[in-house]
PDB file of N, CA, C and O in Angstrom:
ATOM      1  N   MET A   1      -2.799  11.685   1.483  1.00  0.00           N
ATOM      2  CA  MET A   1      -1.490  11.400   0.917  1.00  0.00           C
ATOM      3  C   MET A   1      -1.125  12.556  -0.014  1.00  0.00           C
ATOM      4  O   MET A   1      -1.883  12.902  -0.907  1.00  0.00           O
ATOM      5  N   ASN A   2       0.042  13.136   0.209  1.00  0.00           N
ATOM      6  CA  ASN A   2       0.478  14.238  -0.643  1.00  0.00           C
ATOM      7  C   ASN A   2       1.300  13.708  -1.820  1.00  0.00           C
ATOM      8  O   ASN A   2       1.589  12.516  -1.915  1.00  0.00           O
ATOM      9  N   LYS A   3       1.684  14.609  -2.729  1.00  0.00           N
ATOM     10  CA  LYS A   3       2.353  14.168  -3.955  1.00  0.00           C
ATOM     11  C   LYS A   3       3.734  13.563  -3.678  1.00  0.00           C
ATOM     12  O   LYS A   3       4.142  12.651  -4.391  1.00  0.00           O
ATOM     13  N   ASP A   4       4.426  14.022  -2.660  1.00  0.00           N
ATOM     14  CA  ASP A   4       5.737  13.446  -2.353  1.00  0.00           C
ATOM     15  C   ASP A   4       5.595  12.002  -1.856  1.00  0.00           C
ATOM     16  O   ASP A   4       6.402  11.138  -2.212  1.00  0.00           O
ATOM     17  N   GLN A   5       4.585  11.757  -1.068  1.00  0.00           N
ATOM     18  CA  GLN A   5       4.348  10.397  -0.589  1.00  0.00           C
ATOM     19  C   GLN A   5       4.000   9.483  -1.761  1.00  0.00           C
ATOM     20  O   GLN A   5       4.542   8.387  -1.873  1.00  0.00           O
ATOM     21  N   ALA A   6       3.127   9.936  -2.644  1.00  0.00           N
ATOM     22  CA  ALA A   6       2.708   9.130  -3.791  1.00  0.00           C
ATOM     23  C   ALA A   6       3.878   8.853  -4.734  1.00  0.00           C
ATOM     24  O   ALA A   6       4.096   7.707  -5.147  1.00  0.00           O
ATOM     25  N   LYS A   7       4.624   9.901  -5.072  1.00  0.00           N
ATOM     26  CA  LYS A   7       5.771   9.721  -5.962  1.00  0.00           C
ATOM     27  C   LYS A   7       6.827   8.823  -5.324  1.00  0.00           C
ATOM     28  O   LYS A   7       7.443   7.998  -5.987  1.00  0.00           O
ATOM     29  N   GLY A   8       7.030   9.001  -4.038  1.00  0.00           N
ATOM     30  CA  GLY A   8       8.021   8.201  -3.325  1.00  0.00           C
ATOM     31  C   GLY A   8       7.672   6.726  -3.329  1.00  0.00           C
ATOM     32  O   GLY A   8       8.522   5.878  -3.596  1.00  0.00           O
ATOM     33  N   HIS A   9       6.406   6.419  -3.058  1.00  0.00           N
ATOM     34  CA  HIS A   9       5.989   5.018  -3.057  1.00  0.00           C
ATOM     35  C   HIS A   9       6.064   4.427  -4.463  1.00  0.00           C
ATOM     36  O   HIS A   9       6.397   3.252  -4.630  1.00  0.00           O
ATOM     37  N   GLY A  10       5.782   5.246  -5.469  1.00  0.00           N
ATOM     38  CA  GLY A  10       5.903   4.794  -6.856  1.00  0.00           C
ATOM     39  C   GLY A  10       7.342   4.469  -7.221  1.00  0.00           C
ATOM     40  O   GLY A  10       7.622   3.432  -7.832  1.00  0.00           O
ATOM     41  N   LYS A  11       8.251   5.367  -6.843  1.00  0.00           N
ATOM     42  CA  LYS A  11       9.676   5.128  -7.102  1.00  0.00           C
ATOM     43  C   LYS A  11      10.170   3.896  -6.360  1.00  0.00           C
ATOM     44  O   LYS A  11      10.965   3.115  -6.887  1.00  0.00           O
ATOM     45  N   GLU A  12       9.693   3.740  -5.146  1.00  0.00           N
ATOM     46  CA  GLU A  12      10.091   2.593  -4.331  1.00  0.00           C
ATOM     47  C   GLU A  12       9.670   1.282  -5.008  1.00  0.00           C
ATOM     48  O   GLU A  12      10.459   0.335  -5.100  1.00  0.00           O
ATOM     49  N   ALA A  13       8.446   1.247  -5.505  1.00  0.00           N
ATOM     50  CA  ALA A  13       7.946   0.041  -6.182  1.00  0.00           C
ATOM     51  C   ALA A  13       8.712  -0.220  -7.475  1.00  0.00           C
ATOM     52  O   ALA A  13       9.103  -1.360  -7.763  1.00  0.00           O
ATOM     53  N   LYS A  14       8.944   0.834  -8.251  1.00  0.00           N
ATOM     54  CA  LYS A  14       9.686   0.689  -9.507  1.00  0.00           C
ATOM     55  C   LYS A  14      11.104   0.195  -9.235  1.00  0.00           C
ATOM     56  O   LYS A  14      11.626  -0.667  -9.942  1.00  0.00           O
ATOM     57  N   GLY A  15      11.719   0.735  -8.204  1.00  0.00           N
ATOM     58  CA  GLY A  15      13.073   0.324  -7.842  1.00  0.00           C
ATOM     59  C   GLY A  15      13.124  -1.135  -7.420  1.00  0.00           C
ATOM     60  O   GLY A  15      14.055  -1.862  -7.772  1.00  0.00           O
ATOM     61  N   LYS A  16      12.116  -1.571  -6.679  1.00  0.00           N
ATOM     62  CA  LYS A  16      12.065  -2.969  -6.236  1.00  0.00           C
ATOM     63  C   LYS A  16      11.954  -3.905  -7.443  1.00  0.00           C
ATOM     64  O   LYS A  16      12.636  -4.931  -7.505  1.00  0.00           O
ATOM     65  N   VAL A  17      11.110  -3.538  -8.402  1.00  0.00           N
ATOM     66  CA  VAL A  17      10.956  -4.347  -9.614  1.00  0.00           C
ATOM     67  C   VAL A  17      12.283  -4.401 -10.380  1.00  0.00           C
ATOM     68  O   VAL A  17      12.707  -5.472 -10.829  1.00  0.00           O
ATOM     69  N   GLU A  18      12.931  -3.253 -10.517  1.00  0.00           N
ATOM     70  CA  GLU A  18      14.206  -3.190 -11.234  1.00  0.00           C
ATOM     71  C   GLU A  18      15.280  -4.009 -10.505  1.00  0.00           C
ATOM     72  O   GLU A  18      16.055  -4.724 -11.141  1.00  0.00           O
ATOM     73  N   GLU A  19      15.279  -3.927  -9.187  1.00  0.00           N
ATOM     74  CA  GLU A  19      16.232  -4.703  -8.392  1.00  0.00           C
ATOM     75  C   GLU A  19      16.025  -6.205  -8.612  1.00  0.00           C
ATOM     76  O   GLU A  19      16.979  -6.955  -8.832  1.00  0.00           O
ATOM     77  N   LEU A  20      14.777  -6.640  -8.561  1.00  0.00           N
ATOM     78  CA  LEU A  20      14.479  -8.059  -8.749  1.00  0.00           C
ATOM     79  C   LEU A  20      14.800  -8.514 -10.172  1.00  0.00           C
ATOM     80  O   LEU A  20      15.276  -9.640 -10.372  1.00  0.00           O
ATOM     81  N   ALA A  21      14.552  -7.649 -11.156  1.00  0.00           N
ATOM     82  CA  ALA A  21      14.891  -7.987 -12.542  1.00  0.00           C
ATOM     83  C   ALA A  21      16.406  -8.152 -12.690  1.00  0.00           C
ATOM     84  O   ALA A  21      16.871  -9.068 -13.376  1.00  0.00           O
ATOM     85  N   GLY A  22      17.156  -7.290 -12.037  1.00  0.00           N
ATOM     86  CA  GLY A  22      18.611  -7.390 -12.070  1.00  0.00           C
ATOM     87  C   GLY A  22      19.105  -8.674 -11.425  1.00  0.00           C
ATOM     88  O   GLY A  22      20.016  -9.332 -11.935  1.00  0.00           O
ATOM     89  N   LYS A  23      18.488  -9.050 -10.312  1.00  0.00           N
ATOM     90  CA  LYS A  23      18.865 -10.301  -9.642  1.00  0.00           C
ATOM     91  C   LYS A  23      18.540 -11.501 -10.518  1.00  0.00           C
ATOM     92  O   LYS A  23      19.333 -12.433 -10.621  1.00  0.00           O
ATOM     93  N   ALA A  24      17.358 -11.470 -11.146  1.00  0.00           N
ATOM     94  CA  ALA A  24      16.914 -12.591 -11.967  1.00  0.00           C
ATOM     95  C   ALA A  24      17.800 -12.786 -13.193  1.00  0.00           C
ATOM     96  O   ALA A  24      18.060 -13.919 -13.600  1.00  0.00           O
ATOM     97  N   THR A  25      18.272 -11.682 -13.773  1.00  0.00           N
ATOM     98  CA  THR A  25      19.094 -11.777 -14.978  1.00  0.00           C
ATOM     99  C   THR A  25      20.590 -11.823 -14.668  1.00  0.00           C
ATOM    100  O   THR A  25      21.392 -12.052 -15.563  1.00  0.00           O
ATOM    101  N   GLY A  26      20.937 -11.585 -13.417  1.00  0.00           N
ATOM    102  CA  GLY A  26      22.353 -11.578 -13.043  1.00  0.00           C
ATOM    103  C   GLY A  26      23.056 -10.287 -13.415  1.00  0.00           C
ATOM    104  O   GLY A  26      24.278 -10.218 -13.421  1.00  0.00           O
ATOM    105  N   ASP A  27      22.280  -9.242 -13.715  1.00  0.00           N
ATOM    106  CA  ASP A  27      22.835  -7.943 -14.103  1.00  0.00           C
ATOM    107  C   ASP A  27      22.993  -7.077 -12.857  1.00  0.00           C
ATOM    108  O   ASP A  27      22.032  -6.502 -12.350  1.00  0.00           O
ATOM    109  N   LYS A  28      24.209  -7.004 -12.354  1.00  0.00           N
ATOM    110  CA  LYS A  28      24.482  -6.257 -11.116  1.00  0.00           C
ATOM    111  C   LYS A  28      24.187  -4.771 -11.272  1.00  0.00           C
ATOM    112  O   LYS A  28      23.721  -4.124 -10.344  1.00  0.00           O
ATOM    113  N   SER A  29      24.451  -4.213 -12.448  1.00  0.00           N
ATOM    114  CA  SER A  29      24.203  -2.793 -12.679  1.00  0.00           C
ATOM    115  C   SER A  29      22.722  -2.468 -12.509  1.00  0.00           C
ATOM    116  O   SER A  29      22.362  -1.512 -11.817  1.00  0.00           O
ATOM    117  N   THR A  30      21.861  -3.255 -13.111  1.00  0.00           N
ATOM    118  CA  THR A  30      20.420  -3.046 -12.993  1.00  0.00           C
ATOM    119  C   THR A  30      19.971  -3.248 -11.552  1.00  0.00           C
ATOM    120  O   THR A  30      19.143  -2.489 -11.034  1.00  0.00           O
ATOM    121  N   GLU A  31      20.526  -4.250 -10.910  1.00  0.00           N
ATOM    122  CA  GLU A  31      20.181  -4.528  -9.516  1.00  0.00           C
ATOM    123  C   GLU A  31      20.522  -3.337  -8.624  1.00  0.00           C
ATOM    124  O   GLU A  31      19.704  -2.899  -7.800  1.00  0.00           O
ATOM    125  N   TYR A  32      21.713  -2.777  -8.798  1.00  0.00           N
ATOM    126  CA  TYR A  32      22.135  -1.656  -7.963  1.00  0.00           C
ATOM    127  C   TYR A  32      21.359  -0.380  -8.287  1.00  0.00           C
ATOM    128  O   TYR A  32      21.053   0.409  -7.397  1.00  0.00           O
ATOM    129  N   LYS A  33      21.041  -0.169  -9.569  1.00  0.00           N
ATOM    130  CA  LYS A  33      20.223   0.986  -9.936  1.00  0.00           C
ATOM    131  C   LYS A  33      18.848   0.875  -9.290  1.00  0.00           C
ATOM    132  O   LYS A  33      18.285   1.863  -8.820  1.00  0.00           O
ATOM    133  N   GLY A  34      18.316  -0.333  -9.271  1.00  0.00           N
ATOM    134  CA  GLY A  34      17.022  -0.564  -8.632  1.00  0.00           C
ATOM    135  C   GLY A  34      17.065  -0.293  -7.150  1.00  0.00           C
ATOM    136  O   GLY A  34      16.155   0.323  -6.586  1.00  0.00           O
ATOM    137  N   LYS A  35      18.130  -0.747  -6.500  1.00  0.00           N
ATOM    138  CA  LYS A  35      18.275  -0.496  -5.060  1.00  0.00           C
ATOM    139  C   LYS A  35      18.357   1.002  -4.788  1.00  0.00           C
ATOM    140  O   LYS A  35      17.750   1.499  -3.837  1.00  0.00           O
ATOM    141  N   ALA A  36      19.117   1.706  -5.618  1.00  0.00           N
ATOM    142  CA  ALA A  36      19.268   3.149  -5.431  1.00  0.00           C
ATOM    143  C   ALA A  36      17.929   3.854  -5.601  1.00  0.00           C
ATOM    144  O   ALA A  36      17.570   4.738  -4.804  1.00  0.00           O
ATOM    145  N   GLU A  37      17.165   3.462  -6.627  1.00  0.00           N
ATOM    146  CA  GLU A  37      15.866   4.098  -6.846  1.00  0.00           C
ATOM    147  C   GLU A  37      14.894   3.763  -5.713  1.00  0.00           C
ATOM    148  O   GLU A  37      14.116   4.604  -5.282  1.00  0.00           O
ATOM    149  N   LYS A  38      14.973   2.532  -5.221  1.00  0.00           N
ATOM    150  CA  LYS A  38      14.107   2.125  -4.113  1.00  0.00           C
ATOM    151  C   LYS A  38      14.388   2.981  -2.877  1.00  0.00           C
ATOM    152  O   LYS A  38      13.465   3.479  -2.231  1.00  0.00           O
ATOM    153  N   HIS A  39      15.651   3.191  -2.579  1.00  0.00           N
ATOM    154  CA  HIS A  39      16.012   3.995  -1.410  1.00  0.00           C
ATOM    155  C   HIS A  39      15.662   5.474  -1.613  1.00  0.00           C
ATOM    156  O   HIS A  39      15.247   6.145  -0.667  1.00  0.00           O
ATOM    157  N   ALA A  40      15.806   5.951  -2.833  1.00  0.00           N
ATOM    158  CA  ALA A  40      15.410   7.336  -3.122  1.00  0.00           C
ATOM    159  C   ALA A  40      13.907   7.498  -2.942  1.00  0.00           C
ATOM    160  O   ALA A  40      13.439   8.516  -2.413  1.00  0.00           O
ATOM    161  N   GLY A  41      13.161   6.499  -3.341  1.00  0.00           N
ATOM    162  CA  GLY A  41      11.717   6.532  -3.165  1.00  0.00           C
ATOM    163  C   GLY A  41      11.318   6.529  -1.700  1.00  0.00           C
ATOM    164  O   GLY A  41      10.406   7.244  -1.287  1.00  0.00           O
ATOM    165  N   LYS A  42      12.017   5.715  -0.911  1.00  0.00           N
ATOM    166  CA  LYS A  42      11.741   5.683   0.531  1.00  0.00           C
ATOM    167  C   LYS A  42      12.003   7.054   1.151  1.00  0.00           C
ATOM    168  O   LYS A  42      11.236   7.522   1.992  1.00  0.00           O
ATOM    169  N   ALA A  43      13.095   7.679   0.736  1.00  0.00           N
ATOM    170  CA  ALA A  43      13.446   8.998   1.275  1.00  0.00           C
ATOM    171  C   ALA A  43      12.397  10.033   0.888  1.00  0.00           C
ATOM    172  O   ALA A  43      11.989  10.857   1.720  1.00  0.00           O
ATOM    173  N   GLN A  44      11.929   9.996  -0.371  1.00  0.00           N
ATOM    174  CA  GLN A  44      10.931  10.956  -0.804  1.00  0.00           C
ATOM    175  C   GLN A  44       9.613  10.727  -0.071  1.00  0.00           C
ATOM    176  O   GLN A  44       8.941  11.686   0.320  1.00  0.00           O
ATOM    177  N   ALA A  45       9.242   9.479   0.139  1.00  0.00           N
ATOM    178  CA  ALA A  45       8.009   9.181   0.871  1.00  0.00           C
ATOM    179  C   ALA A  45       8.119   9.658   2.315  1.00  0.00           C
ATOM    180  O   ALA A  45       7.163  10.210   2.878  1.00  0.00           O
ATOM    181  N   LYS A  46       9.281   9.464   2.917  1.00  0.00           N
ATOM    182  CA  LYS A  46       9.501   9.918   4.295  1.00  0.00           C
ATOM    183  C   LYS A  46       9.415  11.441   4.366  1.00  0.00           C
ATOM    184  O   LYS A  46       8.834  11.995   5.297  1.00  0.00           O
ATOM    185  N   TYR A  47       9.975  12.122   3.377  1.00  0.00           N
ATOM    186  CA  TYR A  47       9.871  13.575   3.302  1.00  0.00           C
ATOM    187  C   TYR A  47       8.397  13.991   3.239  1.00  0.00           C
ATOM    188  O   TYR A  47       7.969  14.922   3.916  1.00  0.00           O
ATOM    189  N   GLY A  48       7.632  13.278   2.435  1.00  0.00           N
ATOM    190  CA  GLY A  48       6.201  13.557   2.342  1.00  0.00           C
ATOM    191  C   GLY A  48       5.491  13.339   3.660  1.00  0.00           C
ATOM    192  O   GLY A  48       4.582  14.093   4.020  1.00  0.00           O
ATOM    193  N   ASP A  49       5.892  12.298   4.393  1.00  0.00           N
ATOM    194  CA  ASP A  49       5.309  12.035   5.715  1.00  0.00           C
ATOM    195  C   ASP A  49       5.586  13.195   6.665  1.00  0.00           C
ATOM    196  O   ASP A  49       4.693  13.655   7.382  1.00  0.00           O
ATOM    197  N   ILE A  50       6.817  13.643   6.674  1.00  0.00           N
ATOM    198  CA  ILE A  50       7.215  14.748   7.556  1.00  0.00           C
ATOM    199  C   ILE A  50       6.464  16.024   7.178  1.00  0.00           C
ATOM    200  O   ILE A  50       5.963  16.747   8.039  1.00  0.00           O
ATOM    201  N   LYS A  51       6.354  16.262   5.890  1.00  0.00           N
ATOM    202  CA  LYS A  51       5.649  17.437   5.393  1.00  0.00           C
ATOM    203  C   LYS A  51       4.175  17.387   5.810  1.00  0.00           C
ATOM    204  O   LYS A  51       3.607  18.386   6.251  1.00  0.00           O
ATOM    205  N   SER A  52       3.581  16.226   5.699  1.00  0.00           N
ATOM    206  CA  SER A  52       2.182  16.041   6.085  1.00  0.00           C
ATOM    207  C   SER A  52       1.990  16.239   7.587  1.00  0.00           C
ATOM    208  O   SER A  52       1.035  16.886   8.020  1.00  0.00           O
ATOM    209  N   ASP A  53       2.901  15.686   8.380  1.00  0.00           N
ATOM    210  CA  ASP A  53       2.820  15.837   9.835  1.00  0.00           C
ATOM    211  C   ASP A  53       2.949  17.305  10.237  1.00  0.00           C
ATOM    212  O   ASP A  53       2.247  17.782  11.122  1.00  0.00           O
ATOM    213  N   ALA A  54       3.868  18.008   9.581  1.00  0.00           N
ATOM    214  CA  ALA A  54       4.065  19.427   9.904  1.00  0.00           C
ATOM    215  C   ALA A  54       2.816  20.221   9.570  1.00  0.00           C
ATOM    216  O   ALA A  54       2.428  21.132  10.302  1.00  0.00           O
ATOM    217  N   LYS A  55       2.181  19.879   8.469  1.00  0.00           N
ATOM    218  CA  LYS A  55       0.972  20.600   8.055  1.00  0.00           C
ATOM    219  C   LYS A  55      -0.161  20.353   9.052  1.00  0.00           C
ATOM    220  O   LYS A  55      -0.914  21.265   9.377  1.00  0.00           O
ATOM    221  N   LYS A  56      -0.255  19.119   9.549  1.00  0.00           N
ATOM    222  CA  LYS A  56      -1.293  18.799  10.525  1.00  0.00           C
ATOM    223  C   LYS A  56      -1.089  19.548  11.839  1.00  0.00           C
ATOM    224  O   LYS A  56      -2.034  19.970  12.476  1.00  0.00           O
ATOM    225  N   LYS A  57       0.186  19.704  12.245  1.00  0.00           N
ATOM    226  CA  LYS A  57       0.492  20.360  13.505  1.00  0.00           C
ATOM    227  C   LYS A  57       0.225  21.858  13.462  1.00  0.00           C
ATOM    228  O   LYS A  57       0.014  22.476  14.491  1.00  0.00           O
ATOM    229  N   THR A  58       0.269  22.447  12.279  1.00  0.00           N
ATOM    230  CA  THR A  58       0.065  23.887  12.178  1.00  0.00           C
ATOM    231  C   THR A  58      -1.405  24.254  12.091  1.00  0.00           C
ATOM    232  O   THR A  58      -1.757  25.414  12.157  1.00  0.00           O
ATOM    233  N   LYS A  59      -2.254  23.260  11.940  1.00  0.00           N
ATOM    234  CA  LYS A  59      -3.703  23.530  11.867  1.00  0.00           C
ATOM    235  C   LYS A  59      -4.308  23.621  13.233  1.00  0.00           C
ATOM    236  O   LYS A  59      -3.950  23.173  14.202  1.00  0.00           O
TER     237      LYS A  59
END
């Protein structure tokens, strides 16, 4: 696992927690910020996956 994958999964988890906290409190702003961070984390993790695959193919 490379650093982009690790950071991405971390952001994804943090975003999910923030999203659920927003839903629980009825705070739409927090909920949407959480969703945005979750999706950003997914994108970063996917970038890490692609980077890892490319590195494997060049070996």
